[in-house]
Coordinates of C-alpha atoms and ligand atoms in Angstrom, one line a residue:
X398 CA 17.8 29.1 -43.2
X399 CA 20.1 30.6 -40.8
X400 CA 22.5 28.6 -38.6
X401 CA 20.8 30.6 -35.3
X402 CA 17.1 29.8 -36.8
X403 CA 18.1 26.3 -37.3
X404 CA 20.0 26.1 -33.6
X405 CA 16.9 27.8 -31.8
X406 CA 14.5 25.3 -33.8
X407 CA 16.7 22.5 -32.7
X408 CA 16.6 23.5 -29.1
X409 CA 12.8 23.6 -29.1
X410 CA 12.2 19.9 -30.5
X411 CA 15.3 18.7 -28.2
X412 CA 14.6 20.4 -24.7
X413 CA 10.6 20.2 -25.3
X414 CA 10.1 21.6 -21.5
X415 CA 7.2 21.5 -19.4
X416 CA 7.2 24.3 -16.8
X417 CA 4.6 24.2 -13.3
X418 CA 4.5 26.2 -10.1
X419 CA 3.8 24.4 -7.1
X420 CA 3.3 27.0 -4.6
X421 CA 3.3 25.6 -0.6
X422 CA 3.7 28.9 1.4
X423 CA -0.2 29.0 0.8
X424 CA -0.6 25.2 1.0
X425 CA -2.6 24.5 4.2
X426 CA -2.9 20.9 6.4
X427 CA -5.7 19.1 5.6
X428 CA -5.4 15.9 7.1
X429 CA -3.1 13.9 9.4
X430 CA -2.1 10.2 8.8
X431 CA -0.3 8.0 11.5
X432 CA 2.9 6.4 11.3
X433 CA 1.3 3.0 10.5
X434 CA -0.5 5.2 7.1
X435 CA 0.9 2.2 4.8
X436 CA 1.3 -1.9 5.7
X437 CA 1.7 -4.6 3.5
X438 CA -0.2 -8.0 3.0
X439 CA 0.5 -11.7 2.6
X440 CA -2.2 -13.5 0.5
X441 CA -4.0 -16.3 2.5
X442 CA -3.6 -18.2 -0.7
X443 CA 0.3 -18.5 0.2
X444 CA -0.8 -21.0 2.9
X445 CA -2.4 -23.1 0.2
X446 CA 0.7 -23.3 -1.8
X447 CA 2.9 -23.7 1.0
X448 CA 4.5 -20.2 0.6
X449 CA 6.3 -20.8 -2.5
X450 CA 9.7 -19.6 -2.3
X451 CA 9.0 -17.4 0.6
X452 CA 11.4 -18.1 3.2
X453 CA 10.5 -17.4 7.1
X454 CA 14.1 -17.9 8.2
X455 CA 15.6 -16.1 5.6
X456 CA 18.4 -12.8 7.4
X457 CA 17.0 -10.9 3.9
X458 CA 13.5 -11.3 4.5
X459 CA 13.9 -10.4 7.7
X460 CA 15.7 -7.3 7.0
X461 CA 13.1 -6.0 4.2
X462 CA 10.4 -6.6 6.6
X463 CA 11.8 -4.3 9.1
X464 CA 12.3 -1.8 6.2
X465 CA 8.2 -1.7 6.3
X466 CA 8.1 -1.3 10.3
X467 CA 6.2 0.1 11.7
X468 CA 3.3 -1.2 9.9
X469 CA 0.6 -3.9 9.3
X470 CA 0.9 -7.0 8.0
X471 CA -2.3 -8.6 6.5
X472 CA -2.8 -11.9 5.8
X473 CA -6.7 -12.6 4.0
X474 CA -7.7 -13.1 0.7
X475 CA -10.5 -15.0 -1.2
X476 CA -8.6 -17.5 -0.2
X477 CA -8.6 -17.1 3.5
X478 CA -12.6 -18.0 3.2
X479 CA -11.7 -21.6 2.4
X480 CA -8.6 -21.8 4.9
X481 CA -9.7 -23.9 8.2
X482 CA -6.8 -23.7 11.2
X483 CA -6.1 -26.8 12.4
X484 CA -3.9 -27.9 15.4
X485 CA -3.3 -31.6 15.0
X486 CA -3.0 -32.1 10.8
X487 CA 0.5 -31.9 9.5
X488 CA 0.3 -32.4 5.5
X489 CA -2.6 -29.7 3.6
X490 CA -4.9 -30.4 1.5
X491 CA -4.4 -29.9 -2.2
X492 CA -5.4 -26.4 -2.8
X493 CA -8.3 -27.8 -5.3
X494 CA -10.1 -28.9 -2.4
X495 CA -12.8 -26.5 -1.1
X496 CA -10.9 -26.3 2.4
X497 CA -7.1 -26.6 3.0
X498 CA -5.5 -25.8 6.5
X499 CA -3.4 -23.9 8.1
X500 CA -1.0 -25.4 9.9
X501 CA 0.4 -24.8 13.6
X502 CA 3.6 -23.9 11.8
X503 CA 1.9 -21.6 9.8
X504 CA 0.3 -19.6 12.5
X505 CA 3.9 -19.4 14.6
X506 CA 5.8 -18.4 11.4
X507 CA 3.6 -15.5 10.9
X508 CA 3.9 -14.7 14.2
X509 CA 7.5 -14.6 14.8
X510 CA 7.9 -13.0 11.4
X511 CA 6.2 -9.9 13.1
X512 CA 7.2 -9.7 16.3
X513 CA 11.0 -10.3 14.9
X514 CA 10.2 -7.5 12.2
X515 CA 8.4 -4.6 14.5
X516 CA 5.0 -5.5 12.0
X517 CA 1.5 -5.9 13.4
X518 CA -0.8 -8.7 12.5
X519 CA -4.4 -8.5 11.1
X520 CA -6.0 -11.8 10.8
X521 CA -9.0 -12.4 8.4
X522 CA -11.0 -15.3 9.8
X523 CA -12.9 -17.8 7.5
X524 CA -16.7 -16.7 7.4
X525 CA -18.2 -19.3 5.1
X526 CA -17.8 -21.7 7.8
X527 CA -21.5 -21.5 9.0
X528 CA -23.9 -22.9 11.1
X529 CA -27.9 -22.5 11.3
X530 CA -27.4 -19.1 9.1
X531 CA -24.8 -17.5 11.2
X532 CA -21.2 -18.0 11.2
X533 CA -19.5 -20.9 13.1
X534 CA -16.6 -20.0 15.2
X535 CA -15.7 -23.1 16.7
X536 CA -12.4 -23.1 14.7
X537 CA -11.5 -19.4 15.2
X538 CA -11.7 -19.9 18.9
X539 CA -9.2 -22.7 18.3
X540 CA -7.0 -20.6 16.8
X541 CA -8.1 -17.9 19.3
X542 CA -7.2 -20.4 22.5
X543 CA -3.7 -21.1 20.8
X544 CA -2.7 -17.6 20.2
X545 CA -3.2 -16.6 24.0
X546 CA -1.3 -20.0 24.8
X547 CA 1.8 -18.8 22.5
X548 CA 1.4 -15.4 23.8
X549 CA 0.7 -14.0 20.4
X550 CA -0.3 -10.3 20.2
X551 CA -2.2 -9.7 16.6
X552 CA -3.3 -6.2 16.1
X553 CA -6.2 -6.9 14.5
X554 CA -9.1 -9.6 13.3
X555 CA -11.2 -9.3 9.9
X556 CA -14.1 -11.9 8.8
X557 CA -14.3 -12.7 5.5
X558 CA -12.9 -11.8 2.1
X559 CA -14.9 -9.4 -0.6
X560 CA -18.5 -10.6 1.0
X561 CA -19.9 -8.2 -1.5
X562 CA -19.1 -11.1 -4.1
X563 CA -20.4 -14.2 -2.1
X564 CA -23.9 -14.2 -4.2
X565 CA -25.6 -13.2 -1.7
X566 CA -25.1 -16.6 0.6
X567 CA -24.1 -13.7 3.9
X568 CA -26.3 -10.6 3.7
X569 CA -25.1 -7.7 5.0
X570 CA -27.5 -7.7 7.9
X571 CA -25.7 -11.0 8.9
X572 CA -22.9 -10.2 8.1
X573 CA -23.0 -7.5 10.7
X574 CA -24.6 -10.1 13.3
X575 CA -21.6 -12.1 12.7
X576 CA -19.3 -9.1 13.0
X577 CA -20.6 -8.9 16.2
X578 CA -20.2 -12.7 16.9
X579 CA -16.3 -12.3 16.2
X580 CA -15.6 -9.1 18.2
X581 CA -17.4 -11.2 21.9
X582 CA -15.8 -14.3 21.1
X583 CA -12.2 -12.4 20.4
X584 CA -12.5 -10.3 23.4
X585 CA -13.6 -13.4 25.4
X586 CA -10.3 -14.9 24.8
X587 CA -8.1 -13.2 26.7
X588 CA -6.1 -12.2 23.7
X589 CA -4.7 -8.5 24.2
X590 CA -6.5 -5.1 22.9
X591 CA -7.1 -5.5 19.0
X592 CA -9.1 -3.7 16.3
X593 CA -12.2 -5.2 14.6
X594 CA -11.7 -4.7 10.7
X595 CA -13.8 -5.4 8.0
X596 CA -15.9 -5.9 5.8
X597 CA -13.3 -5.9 3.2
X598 CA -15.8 -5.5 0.3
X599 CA -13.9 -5.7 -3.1
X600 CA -14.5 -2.0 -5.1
X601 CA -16.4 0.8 -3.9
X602 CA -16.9 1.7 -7.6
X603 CA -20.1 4.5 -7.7
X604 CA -22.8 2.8 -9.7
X605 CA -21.3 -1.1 -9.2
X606 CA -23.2 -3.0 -5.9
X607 CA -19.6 -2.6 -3.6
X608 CA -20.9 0.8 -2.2
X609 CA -24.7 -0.4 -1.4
X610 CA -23.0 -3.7 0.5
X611 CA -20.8 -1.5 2.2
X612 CA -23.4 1.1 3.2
X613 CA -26.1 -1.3 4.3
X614 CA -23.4 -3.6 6.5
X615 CA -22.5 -0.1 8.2
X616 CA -25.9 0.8 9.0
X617 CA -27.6 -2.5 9.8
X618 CA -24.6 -2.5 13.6
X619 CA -21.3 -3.3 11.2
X620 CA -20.3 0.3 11.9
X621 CA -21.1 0.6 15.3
X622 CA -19.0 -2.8 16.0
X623 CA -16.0 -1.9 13.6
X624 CA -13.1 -0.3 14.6
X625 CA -11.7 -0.1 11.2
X626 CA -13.5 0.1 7.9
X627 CA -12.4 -0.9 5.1
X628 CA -13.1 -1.9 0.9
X629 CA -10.3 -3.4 -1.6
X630 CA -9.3 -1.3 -4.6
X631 CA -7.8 -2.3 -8.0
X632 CA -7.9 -0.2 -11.2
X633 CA -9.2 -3.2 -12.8
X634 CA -8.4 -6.7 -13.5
X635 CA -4.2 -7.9 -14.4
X636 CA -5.8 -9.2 -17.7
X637 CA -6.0 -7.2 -20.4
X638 CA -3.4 -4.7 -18.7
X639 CA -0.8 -3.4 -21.5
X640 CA 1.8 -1.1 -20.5
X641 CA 0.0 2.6 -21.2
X642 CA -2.7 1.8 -18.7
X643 CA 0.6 2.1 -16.0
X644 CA 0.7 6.2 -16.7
X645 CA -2.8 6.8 -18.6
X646 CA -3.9 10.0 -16.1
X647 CA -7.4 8.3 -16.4
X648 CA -6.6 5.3 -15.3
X649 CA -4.9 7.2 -11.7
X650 CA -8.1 9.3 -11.8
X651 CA -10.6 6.5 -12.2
X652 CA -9.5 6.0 -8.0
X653 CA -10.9 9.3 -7.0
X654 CA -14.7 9.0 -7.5
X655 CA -14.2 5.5 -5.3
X656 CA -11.9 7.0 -2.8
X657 CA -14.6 9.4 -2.4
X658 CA -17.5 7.9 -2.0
X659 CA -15.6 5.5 0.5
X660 CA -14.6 8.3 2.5
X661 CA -18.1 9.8 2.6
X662 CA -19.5 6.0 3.1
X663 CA -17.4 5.6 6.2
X664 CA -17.6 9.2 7.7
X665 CA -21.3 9.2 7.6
X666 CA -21.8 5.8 8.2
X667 CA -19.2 4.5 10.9
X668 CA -18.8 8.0 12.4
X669 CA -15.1 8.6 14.1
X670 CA -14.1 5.1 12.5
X671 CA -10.8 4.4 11.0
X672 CA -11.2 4.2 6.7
X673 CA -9.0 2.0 5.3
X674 CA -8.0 0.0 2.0
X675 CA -7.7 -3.1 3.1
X676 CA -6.2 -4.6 0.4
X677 CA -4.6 -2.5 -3.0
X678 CA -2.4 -2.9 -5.9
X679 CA -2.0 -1.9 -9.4
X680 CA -4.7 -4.6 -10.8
X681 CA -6.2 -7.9 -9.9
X682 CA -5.8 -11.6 -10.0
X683 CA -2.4 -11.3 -9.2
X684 CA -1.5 -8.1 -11.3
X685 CA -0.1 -7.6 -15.0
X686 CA 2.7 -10.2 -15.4
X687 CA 5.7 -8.4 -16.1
X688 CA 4.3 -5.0 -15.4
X689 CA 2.6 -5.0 -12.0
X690 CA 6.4 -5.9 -10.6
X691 CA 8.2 -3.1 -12.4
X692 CA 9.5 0.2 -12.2
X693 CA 6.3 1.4 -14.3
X694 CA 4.2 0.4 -11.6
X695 CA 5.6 3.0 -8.8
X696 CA 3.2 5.5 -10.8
X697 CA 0.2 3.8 -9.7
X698 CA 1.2 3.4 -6.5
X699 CA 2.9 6.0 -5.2
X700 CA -0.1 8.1 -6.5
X701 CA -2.7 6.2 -4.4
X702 CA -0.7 6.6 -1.8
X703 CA -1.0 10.8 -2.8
X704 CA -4.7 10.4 -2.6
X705 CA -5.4 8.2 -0.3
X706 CA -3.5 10.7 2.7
X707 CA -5.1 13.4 0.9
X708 CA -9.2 12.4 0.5
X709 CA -9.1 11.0 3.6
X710 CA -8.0 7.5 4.3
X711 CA -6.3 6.5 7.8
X712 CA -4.5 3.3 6.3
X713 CA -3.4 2.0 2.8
X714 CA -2.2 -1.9 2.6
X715 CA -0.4 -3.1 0.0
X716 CA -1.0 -6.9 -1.6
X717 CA 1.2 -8.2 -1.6
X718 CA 4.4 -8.2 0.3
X719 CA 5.8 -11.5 -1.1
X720 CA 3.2 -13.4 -3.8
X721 CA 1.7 -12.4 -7.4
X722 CA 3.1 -10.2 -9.9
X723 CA 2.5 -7.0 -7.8
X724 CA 4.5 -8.4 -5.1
X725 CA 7.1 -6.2 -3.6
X726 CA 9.9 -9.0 -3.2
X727 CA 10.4 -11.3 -5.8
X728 CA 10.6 -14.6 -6.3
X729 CA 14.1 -14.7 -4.6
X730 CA 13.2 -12.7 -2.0
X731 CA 14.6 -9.6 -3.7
X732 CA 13.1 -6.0 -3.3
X733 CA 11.5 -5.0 -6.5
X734 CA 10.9 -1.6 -7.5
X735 CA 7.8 -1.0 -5.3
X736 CA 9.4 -2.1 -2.2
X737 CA 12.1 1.1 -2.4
X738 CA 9.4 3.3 -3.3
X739 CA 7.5 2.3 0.0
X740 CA 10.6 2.5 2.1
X741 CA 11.8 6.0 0.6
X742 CA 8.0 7.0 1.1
X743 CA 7.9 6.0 4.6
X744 CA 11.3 7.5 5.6
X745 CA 10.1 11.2 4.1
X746 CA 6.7 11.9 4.5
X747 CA 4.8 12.3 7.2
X748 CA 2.1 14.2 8.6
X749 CA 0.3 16.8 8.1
X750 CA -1.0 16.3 3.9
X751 CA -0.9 19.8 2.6
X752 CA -3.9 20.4 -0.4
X753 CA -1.3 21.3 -3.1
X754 CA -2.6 21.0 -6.3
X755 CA -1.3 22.2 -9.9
X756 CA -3.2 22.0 -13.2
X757 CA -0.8 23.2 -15.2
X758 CA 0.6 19.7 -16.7
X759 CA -1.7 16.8 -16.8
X760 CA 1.0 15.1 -16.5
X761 CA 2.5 16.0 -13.4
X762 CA 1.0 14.7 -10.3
X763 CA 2.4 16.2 -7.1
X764 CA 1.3 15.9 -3.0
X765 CA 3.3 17.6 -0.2
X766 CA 3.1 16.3 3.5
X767 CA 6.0 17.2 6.5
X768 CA 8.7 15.8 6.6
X769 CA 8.8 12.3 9.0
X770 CA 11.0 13.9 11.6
X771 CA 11.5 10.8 13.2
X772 CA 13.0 8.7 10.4
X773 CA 16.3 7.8 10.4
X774 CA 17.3 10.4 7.8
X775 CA 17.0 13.0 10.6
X776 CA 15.1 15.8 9.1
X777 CA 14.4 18.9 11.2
X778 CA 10.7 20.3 12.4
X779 CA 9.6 22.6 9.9
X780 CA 10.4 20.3 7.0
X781 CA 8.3 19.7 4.1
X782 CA 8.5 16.7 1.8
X783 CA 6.6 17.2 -2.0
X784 CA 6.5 13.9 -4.2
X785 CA 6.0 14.4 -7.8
X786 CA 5.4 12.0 -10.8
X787 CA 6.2 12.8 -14.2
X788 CA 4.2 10.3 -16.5
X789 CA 4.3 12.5 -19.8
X790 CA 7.4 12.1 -22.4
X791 CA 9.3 15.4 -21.5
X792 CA 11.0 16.9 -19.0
X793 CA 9.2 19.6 -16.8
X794 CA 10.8 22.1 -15.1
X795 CA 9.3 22.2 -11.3
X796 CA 9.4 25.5 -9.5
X797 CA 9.0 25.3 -6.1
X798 CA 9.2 29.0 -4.6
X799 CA 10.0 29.7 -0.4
X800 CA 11.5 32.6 0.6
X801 CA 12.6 30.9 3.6
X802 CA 14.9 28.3 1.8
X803 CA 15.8 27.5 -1.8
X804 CA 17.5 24.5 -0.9
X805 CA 16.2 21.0 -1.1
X806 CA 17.6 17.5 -1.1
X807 CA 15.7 15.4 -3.6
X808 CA 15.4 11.8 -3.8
X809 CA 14.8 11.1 -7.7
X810 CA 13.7 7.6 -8.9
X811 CA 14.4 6.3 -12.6
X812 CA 14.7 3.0 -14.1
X813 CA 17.0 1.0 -13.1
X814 CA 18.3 -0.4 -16.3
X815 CA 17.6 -0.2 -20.3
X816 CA 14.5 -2.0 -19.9
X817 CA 13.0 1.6 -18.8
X818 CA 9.8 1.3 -17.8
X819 CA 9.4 -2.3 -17.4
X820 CA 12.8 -2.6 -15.5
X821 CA 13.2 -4.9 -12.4
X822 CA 15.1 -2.0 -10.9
X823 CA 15.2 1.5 -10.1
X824 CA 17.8 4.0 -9.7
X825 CA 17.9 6.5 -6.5
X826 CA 19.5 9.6 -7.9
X827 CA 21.7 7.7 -10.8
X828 CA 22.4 4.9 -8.6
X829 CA 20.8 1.4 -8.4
X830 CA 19.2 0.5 -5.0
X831 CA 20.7 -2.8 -4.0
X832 CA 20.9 -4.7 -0.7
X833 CA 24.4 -4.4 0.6
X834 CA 23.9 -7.5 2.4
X835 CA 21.3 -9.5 4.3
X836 CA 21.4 -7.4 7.3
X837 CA 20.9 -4.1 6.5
X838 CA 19.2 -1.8 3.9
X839 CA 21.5 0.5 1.6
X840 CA 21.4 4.3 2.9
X841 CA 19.7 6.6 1.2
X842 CA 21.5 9.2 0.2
X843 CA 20.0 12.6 -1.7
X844 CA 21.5 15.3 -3.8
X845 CA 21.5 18.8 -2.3
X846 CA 20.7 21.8 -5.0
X847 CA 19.3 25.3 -5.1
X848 CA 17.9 25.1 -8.5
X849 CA 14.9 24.4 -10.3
X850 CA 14.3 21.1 -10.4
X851 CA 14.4 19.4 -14.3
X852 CA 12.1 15.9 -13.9
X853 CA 12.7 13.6 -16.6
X854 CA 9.9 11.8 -19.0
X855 CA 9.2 9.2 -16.4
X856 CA 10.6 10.2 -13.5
X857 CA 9.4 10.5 -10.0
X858 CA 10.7 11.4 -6.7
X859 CA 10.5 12.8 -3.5
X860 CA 12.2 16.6 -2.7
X861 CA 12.6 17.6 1.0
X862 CA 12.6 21.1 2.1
X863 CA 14.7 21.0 4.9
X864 CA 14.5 24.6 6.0
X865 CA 11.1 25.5 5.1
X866 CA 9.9 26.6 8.9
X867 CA 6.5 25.4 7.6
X868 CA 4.1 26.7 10.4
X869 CA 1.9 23.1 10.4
X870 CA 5.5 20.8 10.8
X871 CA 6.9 22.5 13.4
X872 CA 5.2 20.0 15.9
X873 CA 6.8 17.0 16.2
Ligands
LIG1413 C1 -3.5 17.1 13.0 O1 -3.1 16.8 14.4 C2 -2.7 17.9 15.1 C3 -2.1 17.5 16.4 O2 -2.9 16.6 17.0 C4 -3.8 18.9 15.3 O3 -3.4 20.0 16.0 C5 -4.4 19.3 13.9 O4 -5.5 20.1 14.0 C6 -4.7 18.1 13.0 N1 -4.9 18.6 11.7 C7 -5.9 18.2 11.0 C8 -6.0 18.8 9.6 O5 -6.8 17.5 11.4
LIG1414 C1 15.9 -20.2 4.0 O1 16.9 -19.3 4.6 C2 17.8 -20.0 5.4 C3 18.6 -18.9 6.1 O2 19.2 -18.0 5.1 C4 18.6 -21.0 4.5 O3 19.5 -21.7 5.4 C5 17.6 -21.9 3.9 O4 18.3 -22.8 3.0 C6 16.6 -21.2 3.1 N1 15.6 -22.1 2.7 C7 15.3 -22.3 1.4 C8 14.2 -23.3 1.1 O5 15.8 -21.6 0.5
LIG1415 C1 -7.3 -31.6 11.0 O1 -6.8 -32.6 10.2 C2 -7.2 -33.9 10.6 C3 -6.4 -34.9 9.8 O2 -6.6 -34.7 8.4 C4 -8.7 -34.1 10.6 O3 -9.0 -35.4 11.0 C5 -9.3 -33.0 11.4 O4 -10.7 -33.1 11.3 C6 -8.9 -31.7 11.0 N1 -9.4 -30.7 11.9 C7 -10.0 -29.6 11.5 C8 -10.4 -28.6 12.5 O5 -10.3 -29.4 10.3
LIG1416 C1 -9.8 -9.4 -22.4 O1 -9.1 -10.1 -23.4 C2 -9.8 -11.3 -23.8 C3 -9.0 -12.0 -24.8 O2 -8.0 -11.2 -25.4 C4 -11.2 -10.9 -24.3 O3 -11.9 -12.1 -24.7 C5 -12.0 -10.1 -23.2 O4 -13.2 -9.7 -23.8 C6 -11.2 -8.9 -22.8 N1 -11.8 -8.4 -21.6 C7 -12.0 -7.1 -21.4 C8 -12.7 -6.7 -20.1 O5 -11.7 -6.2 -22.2
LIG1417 C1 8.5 8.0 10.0 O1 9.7 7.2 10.3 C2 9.6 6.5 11.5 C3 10.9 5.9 11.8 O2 11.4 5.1 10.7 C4 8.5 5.4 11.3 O3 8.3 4.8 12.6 C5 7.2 6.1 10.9 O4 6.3 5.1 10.5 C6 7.4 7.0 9.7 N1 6.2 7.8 9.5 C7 5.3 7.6 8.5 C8 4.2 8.6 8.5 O5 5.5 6.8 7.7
LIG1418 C1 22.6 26.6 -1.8 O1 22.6 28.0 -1.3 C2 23.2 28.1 0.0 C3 22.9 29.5 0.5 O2 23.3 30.4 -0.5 C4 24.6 27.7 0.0 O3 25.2 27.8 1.3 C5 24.8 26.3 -0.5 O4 26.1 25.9 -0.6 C6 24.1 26.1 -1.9 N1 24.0 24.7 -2.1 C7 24.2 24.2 -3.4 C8 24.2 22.7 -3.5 O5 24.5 24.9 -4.3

């Protein structure tokens, strides 16, 4: 064989290179989402555990929830449907009990945690308290009465956690009544303007009975009385999870027929309502140990994120902020993987969502939005921001043609460490992302260049067009 046979053979097997068009001077705005697009949750079950090691007067936690602002902040969960507020108890219940409360102290924490943050509150009353068949609110208009008191401002109220998997002890016809019930009695209050969300029913999978509670809630007066619709999504249970599932293609795509069918659901049904996921993460009961917390599981993410904006959701929320192994701070209150991906995500995109598409590599997966002028980063109208996940094994060579610009400043994410894909960490263009300090987040710096962009097995990242005079983000 000769030496340039064996070189040229070599240099197939070694730079095995993937190579995709994305074209956006053809791209056109499909959608807009707001500057609230994605919030974050705290589980109701925190409450019942006394928070863990979650710290309310914590400088850090301060400073990463500040990071998520402006946002929601959720706090709900199965859990929240056995929580009972209570003004004068001071020790909780053991969490085995049916009920446990939640504590003055609780309900200010929260409170002052958002306000100090720049967060809005969504509250998810209990709805199995009931009386004569409909839902009792004598203890939400405790709460209710306490809140105006304090001055509180929550954004939002919910009732109820998943209804869809109460065996049938609310029907969705009630469930509506009850709906109802909570929007008088929270107006009635005093408390300011807020938004009505719910039902919160877990799945929307086509087939499974998520989608029929939904529908017939929405049509029996739920979606007259809603502001804000919305249905939980996992890919499926934290169980049996193993590492592939976390960039399988079909596991991403098995989202799409539910994001779907929500989006119809909602449109038809609760006309000119908000559609939201009220609750997301990788998988359920608390995530994959090990995995849900990782760098791996940006891919899910960040690509729900990619279709949610682009199908047709208003609002994405995130479980959990702090809590379970898909939290996005750990157990000391550090940021894991996730949390930088959210942050870069929220300082880049923005809206319009351009309908890019490539089908060239299966696995590429790439969504362009403007640029989020207003960000601290300082982009320019006319920006365009394309994010771009590479979950195959080689590299692949993006092209990403304008003839107004050729240069961009990309943001590209990696593992932070050798643990690759499971690593606690991720690296923003070679570096780690760390918190300087309690007080402030790191910057986040990009790297300029005019040339094709290489994406590494495993990669993902964010590239802004800074000068591409895109016709749709002019606007600001
Ligand atoms: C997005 O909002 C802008 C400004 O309100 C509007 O002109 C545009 O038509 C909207 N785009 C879509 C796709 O709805
Ligand atoms: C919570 O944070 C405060 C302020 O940083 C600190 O003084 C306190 O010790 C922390 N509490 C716990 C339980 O770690
Ligand atoms: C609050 O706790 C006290 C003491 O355990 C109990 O007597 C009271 O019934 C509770 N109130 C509510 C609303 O659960
Ligand atoms: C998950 O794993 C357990 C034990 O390994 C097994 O019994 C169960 O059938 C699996 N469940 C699914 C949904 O695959
Ligand atoms: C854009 O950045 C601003 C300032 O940080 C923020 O208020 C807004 O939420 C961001 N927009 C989006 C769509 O995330
Ligand atoms: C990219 O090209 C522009 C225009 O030719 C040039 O000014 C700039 O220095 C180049 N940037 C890099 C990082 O090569």
């Amino acid at each position: 064989m000769s030496r340039h046979l064996l070189v040229f053979i070599l240099l197939v097997f070694t730079y095995n290179v993937s190579c995709i068009t994305i074209d956006l001077e053809s791209a056109q705005a499909v959608r807009n989402v707001s500057s609230k697009f994605v919030g974050v949750t705290l589980d109701a079950g925190l409450i019942a555990k006394r928070w863990k090691t979650f710290n309310f007067t914590s400088q850090k936690v301060l400073t990463l929830a500040k990071g998520m602002s402006p946002s929601y902040l959720r706090i709900g969960g199965t859990a929240g449907d056995r929580m009972i507020f209570n003004m004068t108890h001071d020790q909780r219940n053991s969490p085995n009990h049916r009920h446990y409360a939640m504590k003055v102290a609780d309900w200010d924490n929260l409170n002052h945690l958002v306000m100090n943050a720049g967060l809005d509150l969504i509250f998810n009353f209990n709805v199995l308290l009931r009386k004569n068949g409909n839902w009792d609110p004598t203890n939400a208009k405790e709460l209710l009465e306490y809140t105006v008191k304090q001055g509180y401002k929550p954004a939002g109220y919910e009732l109820g956690n998943e209804p869809n998997y109460f065996r049938g002890a609310v029907s969705e016809k009630q469930l509506a009544k009850d709906f109802a019930a909570l929007k008088n009695i929270v107006s009635s209050s005093g408390v300011p303007p807020f938004l009505t969300i719910g039902p919160d029913v877990g799945g929307m999978l086509p087939g499974s009975k998520a989608p029929t509670f939904l529908k017939n809630f929405l049509e029996a007066g739920g979606g007259d009385v809603v502001d804000v619709v919305t249905v939980h999504q996992y890919y499926s249970t934290g169980r049996n999870v193993t590492l592939k599932d976390f960039t399988d293609r079909k596991v991403l795509d098995t989202f799409i027929p539910e994001v779907d069918l929500f989006v119809k659901t909602c449109n038809e049904k609760a006309p000119n309502k908000q559609c939201w996921l009220g609750e997301t993460s990788s998988f359920s009961h608390g995530g994959a140990p090990h995995i849900s917390d990782r760098y791996v599981a940006g891919f899910l993410w960040l690509d729900k994120l990619g279709l949610s904006a682009l199908r047709g959701l208003q609002g994405v929320l995130r479980q959990q902020f702090y809590g379970g192994n898909y939290a996005l701070l750990d157990t000391n209150l550090n940021p894991n993987p996730d949390y930088w991906l959210t942050l870069i995500y929220k300082r880049l995109v923005g809206s319009p969502v351009f309908d890019v598409t490539q089908t060239t590599d299966h696995n590429v997966r790439v969504y362009a939005h403007c640029t989020n002028v207003s960000s601290s980063i300082g982009y320019k109208p006319g920006s365009i921001t394309v994010y771009i996940m590479n979950i195959g094994s080689v590299t692949v060579s993006v092209d990403i043609p304008f003839s107004s610009s050729k240069t961009q400043q990309r943001y590209i994410l990696s593992p932070g460490d050798d643990n690759g894909l499971t690593s606690q960490f991720v690296k923003l263009n070679g570096n780690v992302l760390m918190l300087p300090n309690d007080n402030s987040l790191p910057p986040l710096i990009p790297v300029f260049s005019n040339d094709t962009l290489q994406l590494k097995a495993y990669n993902m990242g964010f590239v802004v067009i800074p000068d591409a005079m895109k016709a749709e983000c002019m606007q600001t």
